[in-house]
Structures are given as C-alpha cells and as structure tokens.
Amino acid sequence: MSALAVRRPPGILSWRREALLFVAAYLAYSLARGATTAPLGTAVENARSIVELQARLGIGMEQAVQEHLLGHPVMWMLNQLYLVAQFAVVPAALAWVYRRRPALYPRLRTTVLATWVIALPVYALFPTAPPRLADMGVLDTVSSQTPFALDSPLVTAFYNPVAAVPSLHAGFAFAVGAAVAASTDRAWIRLAGLAWGPLIALVVIATGNHFVLDVVLGVVAVVAGYAMALLLHPGRVGAGDRAVAPRPERHTPPAAALRIALICPYDWARPGGVRTHVAGLAEALRARGHSVDVLAAGASTGAQRGVTLLGAAVPVRANGSIARIALGPVTARRTRRALESGGYDVVHVHEPLVPAVSSSVLRWRGAPLVATFHMYSDTALHYRLLAPFFRWRLRRLTTRIAVSRPASVCASHVSRIDAVIPNGVWPGAEEPPIRIAPGGAERRILFVGRPEPRKGLHVLLAAFGRLPEGVRLDLIGVDRHELLRACPAADGAGRITAHGRLPDGERRLLLRRADVLCAPALRGESFGIVVAEAMAEGIPVVASAIPGYQDVLTPGCGRLVPPGDPDALADALADLLSDAALRERLGAAGRTAAAPFAWNLVAARVEREYLRALADNPVAAVQRVAGIGSPDAAVALGEDSTGAVPTER
C-alpha cells in the first residue's frame, strides 16, 4: 500500500477483531444478565415501588401513552422499532462511526461495554418487572403486533424479562444517535441521529416494556459509561475541541507551488480589516510563487482578476459594527461550485463561522481546511451560548490560526488555536514621511475607520475641538454626510476633511502626510492593522488602551489612552503635535516594532501552516502538489515514507 494511504488511528482494532470483541462481550453480558433472574413476585414488588415513586414525581404516564396510541398506525411502527432498535440499529451505528469517524469510535465502543458492566449489578440487586408484567393495565403490544413473542420460552432463554432497570434500550439509542450525528455533515442524518434517542424512549414506554424512570436511569448509565470511556480514551477528538496545546514544530522544506483558495466572507468592495488582510495575503503568497484565488462576498459587477464574487452583500449588525455579508443558499451553492472547479491544494477560510461564504466551506472535503479567526469581543456571548454547535461545525478544520492573542482567547471558546499569526503590512517607504504643512505651522491628524460608535469617531471629534487652530483632521472611510450624522456640530471651518473611502494608494499617501495617526476605538478590535501600517511608515500613534491595540502599539511607539476619554485623547495628541523630536523618536521606534508584521514574513508563517495541513491530510492534497501518489511526494511536504514527520535537526 502507498505511503499516502489513509492510516487507521492508533489504538483502533481491525473490524474483524472489533466484531469478535462485541460478540464475545454480548454473550458474556447476556449470560451474566440471565444469571441475575429473580422470582416474578419480587420483580413486581419492585415495579410497584417505581410506580409509587413516579406518582409522587408526577411522571407516571406509561398507561396513558399506550392508551392514546392504541389503534393508531403509529403504534404498529413503534412495535417494529422496538425490535429493530437494539438488534439492528446499535450494531449499524457502531459500524457507521467506525467507518466515518474512527477517532470517535473507541469512546463509543467503550461506552457500550462499560454501560453493560454498570447495569449488571443493578439487575442483580433490583430485579424489576416491566409495565406489561406488573399488573398495571399496560399491554404487551410487541407480542400482539409482531411475530416476536417476548414471553415465549425461546426468547426468555436469551434475556432476563425482569431486568428492566435501567433501560439500555433507550440509553444506547441516545448514545448511538449522538455519535452518528457527530460523524456526518448531512443535516438530515444529524437530525435523525439526535431524534433517535427520544423516539426510542417513546417506543419502550408505549410498548409497555419500560417505565419512564427506567429510561432516565438508562441515560444515566450511558453517561456513566461515557465517563469511563473518557478516562480510558482521554485524548481530544475532532476539530471542535478547545485544546490549546501548541503543535510540535516540524521540519518544513521550501514549498512547491500550491493552488490556494482564500475565502473572505465580507463584501470585497468595502474596506475592512479582514478584506485588507486577505488581499495582502493573496499578493504576498503570489510573490512566493503560489497560485491564489480569492472567493469573497460581493456583486459580480465588481469582479477583479483573481477574485471570484459569490453574491451581493447585505448589511448585518454584529459585534457593535455593520458587516456586509452575502447570505442565502445561492451563495453557499456558488461557493461550493467554485471550490469544486478550482482544484485547490489548500482552502484558507477567514472567519469560518460567518455565513454564507465562509460557513459553507466547512462542509468541503476536497482539500485541507485552514481557518483564521479575526474577531475579538469583550464577552464573546454568542460564542459561549452556541459553543457546542460551533465546535461541531468547526470539526473539519485541519489548522486554526488567530491574528492576535485577544482573537485567540475569543476563538478558544469554540475551537483550539494552533498558531497566532498577525495581520501583515507592507513595509514603509524608504524616504521619510511627507510633510506638506505650510511654514511648518500646521499639523495633521489622520483617522482611518468606519463611522460607527465602536470605532470612537465621536470621541476623536470631541477631543479635536480642544486642539489649537493649527491642527487639521483627515478622515478616511467617512464621507461628509456620515460625518455630519455622527457629529452635526462638526467643525465647518475647513479643519476637518472627510475623504470617504479611498483606494489603497491614496490612503497610503494621506497616511504618509500625517503627523499622528489616531485610533480611538472603544472595543472589539482584534488587531490594530491601521496602527501597524502607521508604525511601518514611521508615523507615531495615539490609540485607545484596548486589547488588540495594546499588543501592537508598545509604549515607545506612541501613546495609549483610556478608551472613551476625550480629555485624555486631546492631551496625548497635543503632546505629540507640539514636539517634533518626540514624534521622530516614536516614529523610528514604530518602524522597528512593525518589522515582524511585514507581509513577506507573515506569508512565510502562513505557508508553513499550509505545509503542516498538507502533511496531516496527505491523501487530500499531497497528490495534487506532487502530481503522483508516491512516498517521495510525502517527503517533499515533510513526511517520510513511513508517514512520520521528521523532527527538526
């Protein structure tokens, strides 16, 4: 077999041995269960104790449920399901999980075996008759509506009729249903798996084979069995876990040219941090010899070379801002078609949980998936509330990147993070910044951002009113109408210029003309990309002391002030604008501090993560890169012929 063949995860037996294990374990369990038999009178007394307890708890509903369903066609179906659930669905579900998600299988197998062990002493110590044998007016519908007579001598030779507590019939249905749901991307199979447990709970109650309390205790037994499985198989399973342990370093030789898809969920026609990052990364990767396509939200009329737009974007309020994203099944279908036709070696999705462009990529199986998390929220409330669902959605990811420490902390609620790689900036010009103030008297402050409350423009405008007449304010990303809406009393004497949205070249020119960049955002900034760009140009910065800015702007490169404090902001701006030597010193320090953010370095780090993703998914991508399915292809991407990754020497 080729070195590129899929290898079974360590610790999983072959299917033949697994089948023999289960046959042997079931025979042992059946013999032990049969040996715990007790007189029917004792079992009926215990059943009456359960009836009394359920009456006090208000959950005794077995007779009412059965009477309500008798005579309906659904009752016939429930009787058939009683037979199928234990003897067909449980083995089939085990085989499904073994094939579809082998890393999860050991826990499911051990859960079943451990639950049998847990249930046996309960059967021995508390033999209980099912409702159909407890003389409480509940009928044996399985025997009357199927060829399978539960109380025949042949049947009772293989099972103990007074071992009703706990109901493993129901407990195992919940266990295998959850495991199947975790092993598929198909929504209807997930729903069927999650509904299987409640359905079988109804089956065992309606057919008179178990009390409601039996079902509850069956689920408790399975949970205890799963706890034992976790002790025996403690490793993390899948992409949804929150492990944050660092990945071991691997030797990654220079990459062959890769075909890469970069996924941006936001409107490509609108400036923004994620859009700027994706555009810069695409250019930097192309400079390293890779073929890069950008798949992004946006109307097709704005298409550019190397960019595929997947659907018109609509504004959606999120995290104190307005995000323009493409929604709907048409966008998701276009995204999948673009991936299918692209023949990509690596798919790099940014903000993987944002619909519909990014989130639809999570179902893609044609190449390793790398994700970058950009968002930072002070509370990450929706991440916390929907964490189990998000972890399940993210399980297909091979590699997870965050753009900063705050973004990593935020994303850790829903996924582990393998690497923190910052946003990139292009190196500043070799010549000093442009100073165009006449006579050296006028000074310029620059703001780059959207006119949203979170960006703190209103705080800057309040602080600007406290500065002397010789100071001008340039606003990028804000047009005049937006300025007047944000601050109707904005200075009309020509000291404030709202430039609106500008191309990158014009934006960079205004940045180089500024004496100080001001970043007054109040919250929600994962990485100060505008701050880093100013530092790379040698422009000193005054910014709010918030996560995301604090990790980028060190004290020697500018000033950090309390967020939302116009007086402190005005004082810091006045100090820098009045001291040219201080500005030069801070600007020089900023150039040095911004050096690690250079796109050539950032792209090299991202490229190494691509190689690791390819090494982790040899079948999906190595053959595309190397063109052949040989052991040499794996070695070219950091694997030797045995499948091991060489350690760094």
XYZ file of C-alpha atoms in Angstrom, residues 56-343:
288
model
C -45.024 11.315 43.612
C -42.848 12.840 40.908
C -45.753 13.236 38.506
C -44.112 11.266 35.677
C -46.180 8.068 35.667
C -47.531 8.111 32.109
C -46.986 4.597 30.703
C -50.644 3.541 30.620
C -51.848 6.935 29.319
C -49.310 6.961 26.494
C -50.206 3.436 25.414
C -53.968 4.056 25.538
C -53.566 7.200 23.474
C -51.655 5.344 20.730
C -53.523 2.032 20.625
C -55.458 1.628 17.414
C -53.308 4.147 15.518
C -50.982 3.048 12.692
C -48.112 4.710 14.533
C -48.377 2.039 17.229
C -47.581 -0.673 14.689
C -44.463 1.278 13.668
C -43.349 1.682 17.297
C -43.602 -2.070 17.848
C -41.395 -2.758 14.845
C -38.894 -0.168 16.034
C -38.647 -1.883 19.408
C -37.165 -4.943 17.704
C -35.015 -3.034 15.248
C -33.529 -0.506 17.677
C -31.425 -2.855 19.758
C -30.524 -5.645 17.363
C -30.013 -3.718 14.114
C -29.528 -0.002 14.730
C -26.945 -0.251 17.530
C -24.573 -2.533 15.534
C -25.165 -0.471 12.382
C -24.402 2.768 14.225
C -21.186 1.304 15.647
C -20.130 0.294 12.126
C -21.071 3.752 10.810
C -18.954 5.563 13.384
C -16.082 3.101 12.851
C -16.058 3.950 9.137
C -16.971 7.632 9.202
C -15.174 8.876 12.314
C -12.649 6.319 13.537
C -11.181 8.700 16.127
C -14.556 8.788 17.912
C -15.211 5.066 17.666
C -13.106 3.886 20.669
C -15.126 6.090 23.010
C -18.436 4.809 21.643
C -17.314 1.178 21.837
C -16.049 1.597 25.392
C -19.235 3.448 26.376
C -21.343 0.453 25.310
C -19.116 -2.100 27.041
C -18.827 -0.045 30.229
C -22.590 0.523 30.359
C -23.175 -3.232 30.264
C -20.819 -3.619 33.220
C -22.568 -0.816 35.122
C -26.042 -2.242 34.511
C -25.372 -5.838 35.624
C -25.203 -5.233 39.408
C -28.393 -3.140 39.197
C -30.214 -6.027 37.525
C -28.996 -8.363 40.272
C -29.783 -6.100 43.225
C -33.033 -4.588 41.968
C -34.871 -7.003 39.631
C -37.828 -5.156 38.173
C -40.762 -6.303 36.066
C -41.599 -4.165 33.039
C -45.008 -2.422 32.994
C -46.512 -5.170 30.792
C -45.786 -7.733 33.559
C -46.546 -5.517 36.548
C -50.341 -5.947 36.536
C -50.976 -2.214 35.983
C -53.186 -2.317 32.898
C -50.362 -1.988 30.334
C -50.441 -4.405 27.379
C -47.656 -6.329 25.678
C -48.119 -4.764 22.235
C -44.891 -6.151 20.774
C -46.054 -9.742 21.243
C -49.541 -8.968 19.891
C -48.495 -6.951 16.819
C -45.268 -8.682 15.751
C -44.215 -12.328 15.242
C -41.846 -11.875 18.208
C -43.397 -13.174 21.477
C -41.430 -11.584 24.311
C -42.500 -14.138 26.914
C -42.002 -17.275 24.875
C -39.556 -19.833 26.337
C -37.284 -19.429 23.320
C -36.994 -15.671 23.762
C -36.663 -15.693 27.552
C -33.807 -18.182 27.176
C -31.742 -15.302 25.742
C -32.769 -12.429 28.005
C -33.926 -11.744 31.532
C -37.524 -10.434 31.481
C -37.223 -8.856 34.937
C -34.119 -6.776 34.150
C -35.959 -3.591 33.218
C -33.961 -1.071 35.239
C -32.047 0.627 33.714
C -33.376 0.702 30.135
C -30.298 0.211 27.962
C -32.682 0.008 25.026
C -33.261 3.762 25.449
C -29.816 4.608 26.815
C -27.988 3.089 23.849
C -30.377 4.854 21.458
C -29.297 8.227 22.871
C -25.620 7.211 22.736
C -25.513 5.916 19.164
C -27.772 8.693 17.914
C -25.428 11.367 19.253
C -22.404 9.523 17.839
C -23.959 9.248 14.366
C -24.882 12.945 14.449
C -21.264 13.787 15.273
C -19.986 11.654 12.384
C -21.746 13.268 9.427
C -22.109 16.572 7.601
C -25.577 15.791 6.263
C -28.209 17.803 8.115
C -30.961 15.197 7.784
C -28.739 12.445 9.201
C -27.737 14.690 12.097
C -31.372 15.423 12.861
C -32.260 11.730 12.630
C -29.414 10.836 14.987
C -30.413 13.437 17.567
C -34.076 12.382 17.338
C -33.328 8.658 17.658
C -32.923 8.655 21.449
C -36.217 10.450 22.220
C -38.014 8.272 19.660
C -36.844 5.006 21.245
C -37.691 6.389 24.688
C -41.270 6.756 23.396
C -41.103 3.242 21.892
C -40.113 1.446 25.113
C -42.753 3.327 27.124
C -45.596 2.950 24.603
C -44.953 -0.784 24.118
C -45.107 -1.430 27.865
C -41.505 -2.550 28.182
C -40.100 0.184 30.425
C -41.133 2.828 32.924
C -40.235 6.484 32.421
C -37.790 6.143 35.305
C -36.157 3.183 33.537
C -35.425 5.473 30.579
C -33.942 8.157 32.812
C -31.715 5.642 34.586
C -30.719 4.145 31.224
C -29.444 7.539 30.109
C -27.657 7.947 33.457
C -25.975 4.562 32.958
C -24.821 5.540 29.468
C -23.452 8.849 30.756
C -21.528 6.929 33.416
C -20.258 4.573 30.721
C -19.147 7.564 28.643
C -17.327 8.975 31.663
C -15.399 5.704 31.909
C -14.667 5.915 28.194
C -13.255 9.401 28.660
C -10.932 8.091 31.366
C -9.716 5.309 29.092
C -9.513 7.497 25.959
C -8.567 10.961 27.284
C -7.298 12.421 24.007
C -9.209 15.214 22.259
C -11.454 14.163 19.378
C -12.192 16.321 16.329
C -11.825 19.963 15.414
C -14.418 21.202 17.825
C -12.381 20.644 20.988
C -10.845 23.547 22.781
C -7.358 22.164 23.231
C -4.849 24.984 23.061
C -1.698 22.929 23.401
C 0.984 24.054 20.948
C 1.613 21.856 17.949
C 5.069 20.308 17.740
C 7.421 22.004 15.337
C 8.026 20.116 12.131
C 10.690 20.382 9.525
C 9.049 22.122 6.562
C 11.251 22.443 3.493
C 10.515 25.099 0.869
C 7.045 24.575 -0.531
C 6.231 23.592 -4.049
C 3.840 25.940 -5.793
C 0.412 25.444 -4.266
C -3.009 26.262 -5.584
C -4.702 28.166 -2.764
C -8.214 29.487 -2.229
C -8.600 32.377 0.217
C -12.177 32.754 1.480
C -13.398 36.193 2.580
C -16.998 36.384 3.883
C -17.222 40.199 3.687
C -18.077 42.491 0.779
C -14.969 42.761 -1.373
C -15.938 46.272 -2.497
C -15.923 47.669 1.066
C -12.747 48.386 3.031
C -12.319 46.416 6.231
C -9.735 44.627 8.309
C -10.460 41.097 7.071
C -10.735 42.217 3.456
C -7.413 44.099 3.727
C -5.767 41.068 5.309
C -6.992 38.661 2.616
C -5.915 40.994 -0.199
C -2.457 41.457 1.308
C -2.015 37.734 1.972
C -3.037 36.883 -1.588
C -0.455 39.289 -3.020
C 2.274 38.066 -0.674
C 1.593 34.400 -1.445
C 1.636 35.094 -5.170
C 5.017 36.765 -4.693
C 6.189 33.473 -3.156
C 5.210 31.596 -6.316
C 1.784 30.241 -5.369
C -1.409 30.394 -7.409
C -4.043 32.180 -5.318
C -7.755 32.739 -5.911
C -9.890 34.890 -3.639
C -13.512 33.831 -3.141
C -15.459 36.636 -1.496
C -18.875 38.136 -0.955
C -19.847 40.839 -3.411
C -21.772 41.613 -6.579
C -20.323 40.128 -9.744
C -20.147 43.560 -11.370
C -17.199 44.377 -9.105
C -15.115 41.339 -10.058
C -11.347 41.702 -10.275
C -8.622 39.496 -11.664
C -8.024 36.606 -9.276
C -11.224 37.353 -7.338
C -14.487 35.406 -7.625
C -17.502 37.200 -6.156
C -20.211 34.903 -4.886
C -23.252 37.046 -4.188
C -24.388 40.554 -3.362
C -23.756 41.518 0.263
C -26.318 42.875 2.693
C -25.633 44.828 5.901
C -25.878 42.856 9.150
C -25.272 44.282 12.614
C -22.685 42.290 14.579
C -20.201 42.980 17.399
C -21.065 46.667 17.528
C -20.457 47.103 13.816
C -22.163 46.697 10.449
C -20.825 43.756 8.459
C -21.744 43.347 4.802
C -22.039 39.644 4.049
C -23.669 37.503 1.371
C -26.483 35.299 2.647
C -28.686 32.545 1.329
C -28.441 29.100 -0.267
C -27.476 30.521 -3.677
C -24.289 31.991 -2.222
C -23.463 28.729 -0.445
C -24.022 26.776 -3.664
C -21.802 29.167 -5.655
C -19.089 28.806 -3.048
C -19.122 25.018 -3.227
C -19.102 25.088 -7.036
C -16.114 27.436 -7.039
C -14.252 25.054 -4.737
C -15.195 22.024 -6.826
C -13.912 23.617 -10.028
C -10.772 25.126 -8.521
C -8.701 22.019 -7.858
